[in-house]
XYZ file of N, CA and C in Angstrom:
618
model
N 0.924 -1.263 0.107
C 0.013 -0.088 0.001
C 0.878 1.440 -0.120
N 0.590 2.408 -1.024
C 1.378 3.513 -1.057
C 0.548 4.418 -0.329
N 1.447 5.373 0.541
C 0.815 6.461 1.293
C 1.213 7.712 0.899
N 0.442 8.790 1.029
C 1.032 10.236 0.877
C 1.380 10.314 2.267
N 2.393 11.415 2.068
C 2.911 11.706 3.245
C 3.175 13.390 3.407
N 3.354 14.053 4.380
C 3.374 15.381 4.346
C 4.903 15.768 5.176
N 5.484 16.607 4.580
C 6.700 17.189 5.357
C 6.497 18.636 5.499
N 6.389 18.903 7.014
C 6.100 20.517 7.129
C 6.973 21.297 7.881
N 7.256 22.535 7.481
C 8.097 23.380 8.419
C 7.114 24.009 9.118
N 7.628 24.625 10.213
C 6.564 25.404 11.482
C 6.398 26.643 10.416
N 7.297 27.392 10.006
C 7.135 28.826 9.397
C 6.968 28.289 7.963
N 5.775 28.969 7.365
C 5.353 28.701 6.021
C 5.018 30.122 5.710
N 6.002 30.863 5.393
C 5.723 32.396 5.109
C 4.716 33.081 6.195
N 3.697 33.492 5.663
C 2.654 34.189 6.723
C 1.687 32.939 7.230
N 1.969 31.872 6.937
C 1.044 30.809 7.650
C 1.844 29.899 8.687
N 1.153 29.171 9.389
C 2.068 28.279 10.365
C 1.903 26.652 10.031
N 2.929 26.152 10.299
C 2.502 24.673 9.726
C 1.923 23.993 10.816
N 1.818 24.599 12.102
C 1.006 23.971 13.138
C -0.611 23.772 12.493
N -0.897 24.963 11.982
C -2.329 25.159 11.683
C -2.674 24.510 10.476
N -1.800 24.243 9.520
C -2.000 23.267 8.166
C -2.279 21.869 8.885
N -1.409 21.673 9.885
C -1.164 20.218 10.500
C -2.510 19.845 10.978
N -3.114 20.620 11.907
C -4.632 20.440 12.301
C -5.370 20.382 11.342
N -5.450 21.065 10.295
C -6.275 20.932 9.112
C -6.473 19.723 8.435
N -5.137 19.184 7.996
C -4.783 18.229 7.657
C -5.375 17.084 8.274
N -5.171 17.178 9.673
C -5.486 15.797 10.556
C -7.164 15.756 10.795
N -7.826 17.123 10.486
C -9.221 16.839 10.587
C -9.814 15.976 9.614
N -9.188 15.685 8.341
C -9.747 14.873 7.311
C -8.774 13.772 6.815
N -7.468 13.714 7.181
C -6.779 12.689 6.793
C -5.715 11.814 7.791
N -5.702 10.715 7.710
C -4.702 9.891 8.488
C -3.387 9.573 7.619
N -2.569 10.622 7.519
C -1.335 10.495 6.897
C -0.084 10.754 7.684
N 0.949 10.261 7.153
C 2.280 10.353 8.062
C 2.584 12.065 7.871
N 3.088 12.456 9.101
C 3.102 14.017 8.950
C 4.404 14.006 9.647
N 5.704 14.717 8.930
C 6.995 15.114 9.644
C 7.148 16.487 9.643
N 7.571 16.847 10.634
C 7.885 18.310 10.939
C 9.405 18.425 10.763
N 10.022 19.520 10.157
C 11.364 19.732 9.998
C 11.396 21.373 10.406
N 12.168 21.702 11.387
C 12.271 23.027 11.587
C 13.698 23.300 12.348
N 14.026 24.720 12.190
C 15.074 25.337 12.934
C 14.733 25.628 14.197
N 13.451 25.546 14.469
C 13.236 25.834 16.056
C 13.319 24.667 16.824
N 14.158 24.755 17.713
C 14.555 23.495 18.458
C 14.137 23.384 20.022
N 13.268 24.180 20.400
C 12.606 24.141 21.736
C 11.698 22.855 21.869
N 11.757 22.515 23.119
C 11.071 21.381 23.465
C 9.662 21.661 23.342
N 9.109 22.940 23.580
C 7.901 23.228 23.542
C 7.248 23.204 22.151
N 8.017 23.534 21.078
C 7.683 23.399 19.697
C 7.588 21.871 19.304
N 8.298 20.949 19.801
C 8.369 19.731 19.587
C 7.225 19.021 19.973
N 6.620 19.311 21.553
C 5.593 18.862 22.146
C 4.149 19.272 21.214
N 4.272 20.593 20.877
C 3.187 21.064 19.968
C 3.002 20.198 18.974
N 4.058 19.952 18.214
C 4.014 19.400 17.065
C 3.392 17.738 17.124
N 3.899 17.168 18.094
C 3.517 15.828 18.361
C 1.843 15.964 18.966
N 1.805 17.033 19.687
C 0.148 17.142 20.290
C -0.863 17.064 18.983
N -0.546 17.981 18.159
C -1.426 18.105 17.094
C -1.618 17.154 16.091
N -0.567 15.971 16.108
C -0.836 15.042 15.181
C 0.624 14.797 14.398
N 1.635 15.541 14.747
C 2.740 15.058 13.707
C 3.401 13.811 14.547
N 3.889 13.035 13.329
C 4.443 11.752 13.774
C 5.930 11.757 14.125
N 6.552 12.706 13.841
C 7.949 12.927 14.257
C 8.480 14.302 13.776
N 9.512 14.699 14.456
C 10.139 16.099 14.377
C 11.613 16.164 14.271
N 12.105 16.687 13.106
C 13.448 16.591 12.969
C 13.887 18.181 13.027
N 15.037 18.300 13.674
C 15.559 19.750 14.024
C 16.902 20.117 13.111
N 16.632 21.294 12.190
C 17.576 21.363 11.514
C 18.969 21.963 12.211
N 20.078 21.709 11.591
C 20.351 21.130 10.259
C 20.292 19.676 10.271
N 19.784 18.925 9.216
C 19.755 17.407 9.238
C 20.205 16.919 7.866
N 20.765 15.901 7.749
C 21.349 15.296 6.466
C 20.211 14.299 5.703
N 20.147 14.660 4.304
C 19.120 13.616 3.421
C 19.199 12.268 4.163
N 20.092 11.669 4.437
C 20.097 10.418 5.042
C 19.169 10.058 6.131
N 19.269 11.182 7.274
C 18.490 11.001 8.117
C 17.144 11.289 7.900
N 16.827 12.253 7.022
C 15.478 12.463 6.632
C 14.817 11.309 5.858
N 15.688 10.553 4.877
C 15.093 9.409 4.438
C 14.706 8.299 5.287
N 15.711 8.121 6.254
C 15.470 7.032 7.081
C 14.275 7.318 8.223
N 13.849 8.430 8.431
C 12.755 9.006 9.038
C 11.594 8.680 8.283
N 11.446 9.026 7.258
C 10.267 8.864 6.299
C 9.976 7.328 6.147
N 11.146 6.600 5.877
C 10.945 5.228 5.647
C 10.462 4.531 6.887
N 11.047 4.905 7.856
C 10.354 4.249 9.422
C 8.989 4.629 9.622
N 8.646 5.821 9.411
C 7.279 6.328 9.475
C 6.081 5.401 8.522
N 6.622 5.494 7.276
C 5.930 4.700 6.354
C 5.536 3.622 6.852
N 6.737 2.762 7.097
C 6.681 1.258 7.746
C 5.786 0.990 8.699
N 5.522 2.174 9.604
C 4.898 1.911 10.962
C 3.295 2.154 10.357
N 3.102 2.832 9.582
C 1.656 3.302 9.146
C 1.360 1.868 8.483
N 2.052 1.303 7.470
C 1.857 0.180 6.862
C 1.425 -0.892 7.760
N 2.531 -1.173 8.873
C 2.225 -2.264 9.761
C 0.888 -1.838 10.696
N 0.400 -0.669 10.844
C -0.646 -0.462 11.644
C -1.651 -0.499 11.130
N -1.731 -0.318 9.663
C -3.105 -0.693 8.987
C -2.899 -2.118 8.772
N -2.157 -2.859 8.898
C -2.457 -4.257 8.661
C -2.888 -4.841 10.112
N -2.362 -4.167 10.935
C -2.882 -4.872 12.359
C -4.282 -4.268 12.758
N -4.785 -3.250 12.096
C -6.264 -3.101 12.355
C -7.091 -3.849 11.354
N -6.406 -4.512 10.343
C -7.305 -5.484 9.459
C -7.356 -6.559 10.307
N -6.377 -6.897 11.182
C -6.607 -8.384 11.932
C -6.965 -7.897 13.456
N -7.511 -6.893 13.566
C -7.761 -6.526 14.970
C -8.987 -7.349 15.768
N -9.920 -8.036 14.712
C -10.936 -8.317 15.285
C -10.529 -9.800 15.971
N -8.977 -10.043 15.728
C -8.602 -11.366 16.156
C -8.649 -11.161 17.871
N -8.772 -9.980 18.435
C -8.586 -9.718 19.887
C -9.898 -10.526 20.567
N -11.001 -10.655 19.779
C -11.901 -11.468 20.494
C -11.505 -12.894 21.018
N -12.146 -13.287 22.105
C -11.786 -14.398 22.770
C -10.118 -14.528 23.466
N -9.852 -13.451 23.415
C -8.341 -13.030 24.216
C -8.731 -12.557 25.486
N -7.696 -11.599 26.015
C -7.958 -11.111 27.347
C -9.283 -10.132 27.750
N -9.790 -9.493 26.549
C -10.958 -8.706 26.689
C -12.096 -9.577 26.162
N -13.188 -9.746 27.021
C -14.486 -10.265 26.593
C -15.380 -9.262 25.714
N -15.701 -9.625 24.445
C -16.531 -8.678 23.332
C -17.856 -9.166 23.461
N -18.727 -8.245 23.053
C -20.154 -8.500 22.716
C -20.285 -8.305 21.190
N -20.517 -9.320 20.430
C -20.573 -9.246 19.131
C -19.852 -8.394 18.470
N -18.319 -8.709 18.637
C -17.244 -7.586 17.982
C -17.186 -6.270 18.396
N -17.926 -6.011 19.769
C -17.677 -4.906 20.442
C -16.951 -4.918 21.752
N -16.162 -3.793 21.979
C -15.573 -3.666 23.246
C -15.989 -2.250 24.073
N -16.712 -2.667 24.821
C -17.464 -1.349 25.582
C -16.563 -0.550 26.623
N -16.309 0.466 26.522
C -15.629 1.272 27.386
C -16.263 2.101 28.618
N -17.541 2.419 28.072
C -18.529 3.069 29.020
C -19.918 3.030 28.209
N -20.890 3.382 28.723
C -22.026 3.316 28.245
C -22.144 3.969 26.879
N -22.688 3.588 25.789
C -22.590 4.274 24.642
C -21.199 4.649 23.861
N -20.047 4.039 24.462
C -18.823 4.127 23.709
C -17.987 2.682 23.622
N -17.900 2.269 22.537
C -17.443 1.176 22.342
C -16.549 0.955 21.120
N -15.614 0.150 20.848
C -14.670 -0.214 19.798
C -15.253 -1.349 19.002
N -15.732 -0.900 17.783
C -16.252 -2.114 16.890
C -14.956 -2.664 16.099
N -14.847 -3.888 16.573
C -13.392 -4.481 16.077
C -13.738 -4.926 14.636
N -14.927 -5.283 14.027
C -15.185 -5.534 12.636
C -15.039 -4.371 11.800
N -15.393 -3.221 12.219
C -15.276 -1.943 11.644
C -13.975 -1.272 11.527
N -13.344 -1.600 12.764
C -12.095 -0.604 13.129
C -12.339 0.633 13.465
N -13.477 0.726 14.009
C -14.003 2.346 14.334
C -14.385 2.259 15.852
N -14.267 3.651 16.480
C -14.873 3.877 17.829
C -16.258 4.421 17.597
N -17.141 3.970 18.300
C -18.729 4.558 18.099
C -18.668 5.140 19.526
N -19.050 6.558 19.466
C -19.504 7.217 20.589
C -20.899 7.911 20.348
N -21.961 7.454 21.236
C -23.266 7.682 21.218
C -23.876 7.679 19.737
N -23.438 6.485 19.057
C -24.028 6.343 17.661
C -23.157 7.129 16.498
N -22.285 7.795 16.765
C -21.400 8.592 16.050
C -20.055 7.786 15.769
N -19.663 7.860 14.402
C -18.212 7.213 14.223
C -17.115 8.006 14.668
N -16.175 7.645 15.193
C -15.105 8.473 15.335
C -13.797 7.675 15.030
N -13.019 8.287 14.120
C -11.943 7.698 13.513
C -10.770 7.616 14.456
N -9.854 6.577 14.602
C -8.665 6.317 15.134
C -7.598 6.453 14.022
N -6.584 7.156 14.441
C -5.389 7.132 13.616
C -4.770 5.718 13.697
N -3.891 5.458 12.699
C -3.805 4.230 12.534
C -2.625 3.526 13.748
N -1.537 4.550 14.193
C -0.898 4.376 15.225
C -1.747 3.991 16.746
N -2.849 5.038 16.735
C -3.654 5.030 17.933
C -4.333 3.728 18.036
N -4.992 3.303 16.893
C -5.824 1.836 16.890
C -4.790 0.867 17.227
N -3.765 0.687 16.533
C -2.833 -0.443 17.043
C -2.348 -0.292 18.431
N -2.049 0.815 19.012
C -1.650 0.632 20.259
C -2.776 0.472 21.234
N -3.932 1.095 21.054
C -5.128 0.372 21.853
C -5.152 -1.185 21.573
N -5.431 -1.576 20.534
C -5.451 -2.895 20.458
C -4.517 -3.735 21.030
N -3.197 -3.279 21.116
C -2.331 -4.058 21.504
C -2.567 -4.172 23.430
N -2.934 -2.987 23.854
C -2.923 -2.843 25.268
C -4.418 -3.664 25.537
N -5.317 -3.775 24.740
C -6.557 -4.660 24.853
C -6.101 -6.099 25.092
N -5.335 -6.338 24.060
C -4.841 -7.762 23.848
C -3.901 -8.465 25.146
N -3.243 -7.405 25.668
C -2.535 -7.688 27.179
C -3.486 -7.071 28.329
N -4.677 -6.884 28.306
C -5.285 -6.652 29.366
C -5.097 -7.296 30.701
N -4.992 -6.588 31.375
C -4.625 -7.106 33.094
C -3.278 -7.143 33.277
N -2.318 -6.961 32.575
C -0.917 -6.735 32.838
C -0.475 -5.495 32.399
N 0.799 -5.228 33.216
C 1.485 -4.014 32.817
C 2.158 -4.130 31.600
N 2.077 -3.359 30.629
C 2.910 -3.184 29.340
C 3.938 -2.188 29.389
N 5.093 -2.414 29.286
C 6.205 -1.498 29.550
C 6.334 -0.610 28.283
N 6.747 0.576 28.529
C 7.176 1.514 27.325
C 8.023 0.838 26.283
N 9.118 0.079 26.904
C 9.945 -0.638 25.858
C 9.399 -1.875 25.090
N 8.243 -2.407 25.677
C 7.498 -3.253 24.970
C 6.859 -2.543 23.660
N 6.078 -1.424 24.205
C 5.369 -0.577 23.341
C 6.231 -0.180 22.051
N 7.230 0.380 22.360
C 8.285 0.696 21.355
C 8.560 -0.434 20.385
N 8.821 -1.493 20.882
C 9.336 -2.957 19.957
C 8.094 -3.336 19.283
N 7.131 -3.699 19.905
C 5.845 -4.365 19.248
C 4.790 -3.398 18.773
N 4.650 -2.112 19.059
C 3.916 -1.571 18.497
C 4.405 -0.383 17.173
N 5.452 0.320 17.791
C 6.239 1.187 16.815
C 7.218 0.551 16.198
N 7.526 -0.665 16.697
C 8.790 -1.487 15.972
C 10.035 -0.514 15.870
N 10.286 0.360 16.813
C 11.284 1.348 16.777
C 11.679 1.580 18.089
N 12.705 1.058 18.760
C 13.230 1.409 20.125
C 13.587 2.633 20.258
N 13.631 3.303 19.223
C 14.577 4.776 19.475
C 13.510 5.680 19.474
N 12.012 5.634 19.344
C 11.168 6.636 19.412
C 11.231 7.238 20.885
N 10.938 8.199 21.219
C 10.717 8.827 22.388
C 9.701 8.644 23.382
N 9.682 8.505 24.540
C 8.497 8.169 25.479
C 7.368 9.319 25.181
N 7.999 10.394 24.821
C 6.850 11.538 24.366
C 5.766 11.296 23.551
N 6.344 10.535 22.441
C 5.250 10.196 21.377
C 4.383 9.175 21.975
N 4.924 8.109 22.695
C 3.738 7.368 23.509
C 2.778 7.903 24.286
N 3.253 8.935 25.146
C 2.490 9.708 25.934
C 1.370 10.572 25.073
N 1.873 11.092 24.002
C 0.998 11.864 23.141
C -0.286 10.875 22.598
N 0.091 9.701 22.149
C -0.804 8.798 21.495
C -2.052 8.183 22.538
N -1.149 7.859 23.973
C -2.107 7.504 25.059
C -3.194 8.635 25.361
N -2.511 9.758 25.210
C -3.644 10.945 25.706
C -4.721 10.950 24.593
N -4.378 10.880 23.441
C -5.380 10.786 22.445
C -6.380 9.929 22.495
N -5.678 8.774 22.779
C -6.827 7.568 22.927
C -7.847 7.830 24.342
N -7.158 8.283 25.363
C -7.794 8.893 26.563
C -8.920 9.642 26.401
N -8.622 10.730 25.506
C -9.655 11.690 25.090
C -10.953 11.038 24.682
N -10.770 9.818 23.837
C -12.007 9.306 23.362
C -12.751 8.431 24.115
N -11.909 7.656 25.020
C -12.812 6.476 25.724
C -12.891 6.815 26.978
N -11.894 7.496 27.798
C -12.070 7.650 29.364
C -13.279 8.507 29.707
N -13.778 8.029 30.715
C -15.093 8.925 31.326
C -14.368 10.231 31.950
N -13.245 10.216 32.593
C -12.538 11.364 33.340
C -11.328 11.342 33.028
N -10.904 12.352 32.127
C -9.397 12.468 31.799
C -8.371 12.541 32.850
N -8.913 13.427 34.176
C -8.199 13.798 35.273
C -7.878 12.509 35.933
N -8.930 11.562 35.811
C -8.404 10.310 36.616
C -8.818 9.104 35.815
N -7.886 8.652 34.980
C -7.923 7.683 33.944
C -8.507 6.261 34.618
N -9.579 5.493 34.117
C -9.872 4.441 34.730
C -9.710 3.132 33.942
N -9.467 3.440 32.595
C -9.338 2.409 31.748
C -7.936 1.986 31.646
N -7.302 3.033 30.862
C -5.678 2.858 30.543
C -4.919 3.467 31.958
N -4.554 2.680 32.647
C -3.746 3.213 33.676
C -2.283 3.683 33.565
N -1.861 4.605 34.034
C -0.210 4.704 34.136
C 0.476 4.181 35.456
N 1.502 3.286 34.863
C 2.305 2.705 36.057
C 3.729 3.667 35.990
N 3.628 4.504 36.827
C 4.823 5.518 36.655
C 6.108 4.787 36.654
N 7.055 5.374 35.567
C 8.437 4.896 35.364
C 8.479 3.432 34.628
N 7.277 3.037 34.407
C 7.124 1.479 33.798
C 6.452 1.350 32.475
N 5.069 1.847 32.449
C 4.346 1.820 31.241
C 2.872 1.802 31.740
N 1.823 1.047 30.917
C 0.462 1.298 31.179
C 0.014 -0.108 31.389
N -1.377 -0.123 31.844
C -2.187 -1.187 31.865
C -3.563 -0.935 31.495
N -4.142 -1.828 31.239
C -5.778 -1.707 30.916
C -6.359 -2.219 31.789
N -7.237 -1.766 32.753
C -7.945 -2.409 33.881
C -9.238 -3.128 33.526
N -9.365 -4.308 33.330
C -10.196 -5.073 32.757
C -11.598 -4.620 33.727
N -11.344 -4.425 34.786
C -12.759 -4.292 35.619
C -13.284 -2.925 35.411
N -12.435 -2.030 34.768
C -13.028 -0.624 34.480
C -13.830 -0.671 33.448
N -13.752 -1.750 32.436
C -14.330 -1.782 31.176
C -15.993 -2.024 31.433
N -16.831 -1.583 30.484
C -18.230 -1.325 30.716
C -18.889 -2.801 30.746
N -19.494 -3.290 31.747
C -19.987 -4.492 31.679
C -21.536 -4.649 31.426
N -22.142 -3.529 30.889
C -23.535 -3.752 30.674
C -24.044 -4.645 29.694
N -25.037 -4.387 28.868
C -25.777 -5.207 28.115
C -25.404 -4.836 26.625
N -24.796 -3.753 26.652
C -24.332 -3.314 25.242
C -25.657 -2.701 24.576
N -26.659 -2.398 25.115
C -27.873 -1.522 24.633
C -27.521 -0.241 24.380
């Protein structure tokens, strides 16, 4: 599968790369790589929070750029493949209701459609968010370390912890009843994350 991908600088004349990234993310799930001479941590965090997949600080070599693009495209390809197989989580650690995993009343993951349903409305997951969530669900009830996530979800042990945290936050925004006190995806400080099976909604799915 071939992907379109976007290479963005933060400064685009009289426009902002941040604003363009937000608009692209509203409609498309494509790899977005930021390049910029701005090197502050705040800029990097903003870029990742609004949907950037990676951030390269200038100056950089073409070799580094090509390697980053290749790695990101590879992760997207594998994430899409994982989404196609995600229905296989049925019968594993998390009990499903006709292909649905309920997080709270009216909010569930449809593993056959690979979509999140919120009060009857479809909510798209980005490819890596979906792959990360299904991996955590497959391993519900045990602590999954950050190192394990980097190896098995991103397949890149050199991706930073910040990238994981951003993706976890985006997932929580969709499924957690209270962002200030996450009940489903718990943080185990200094180690990783765990999906609490008892926190999942056990109603009749109506």
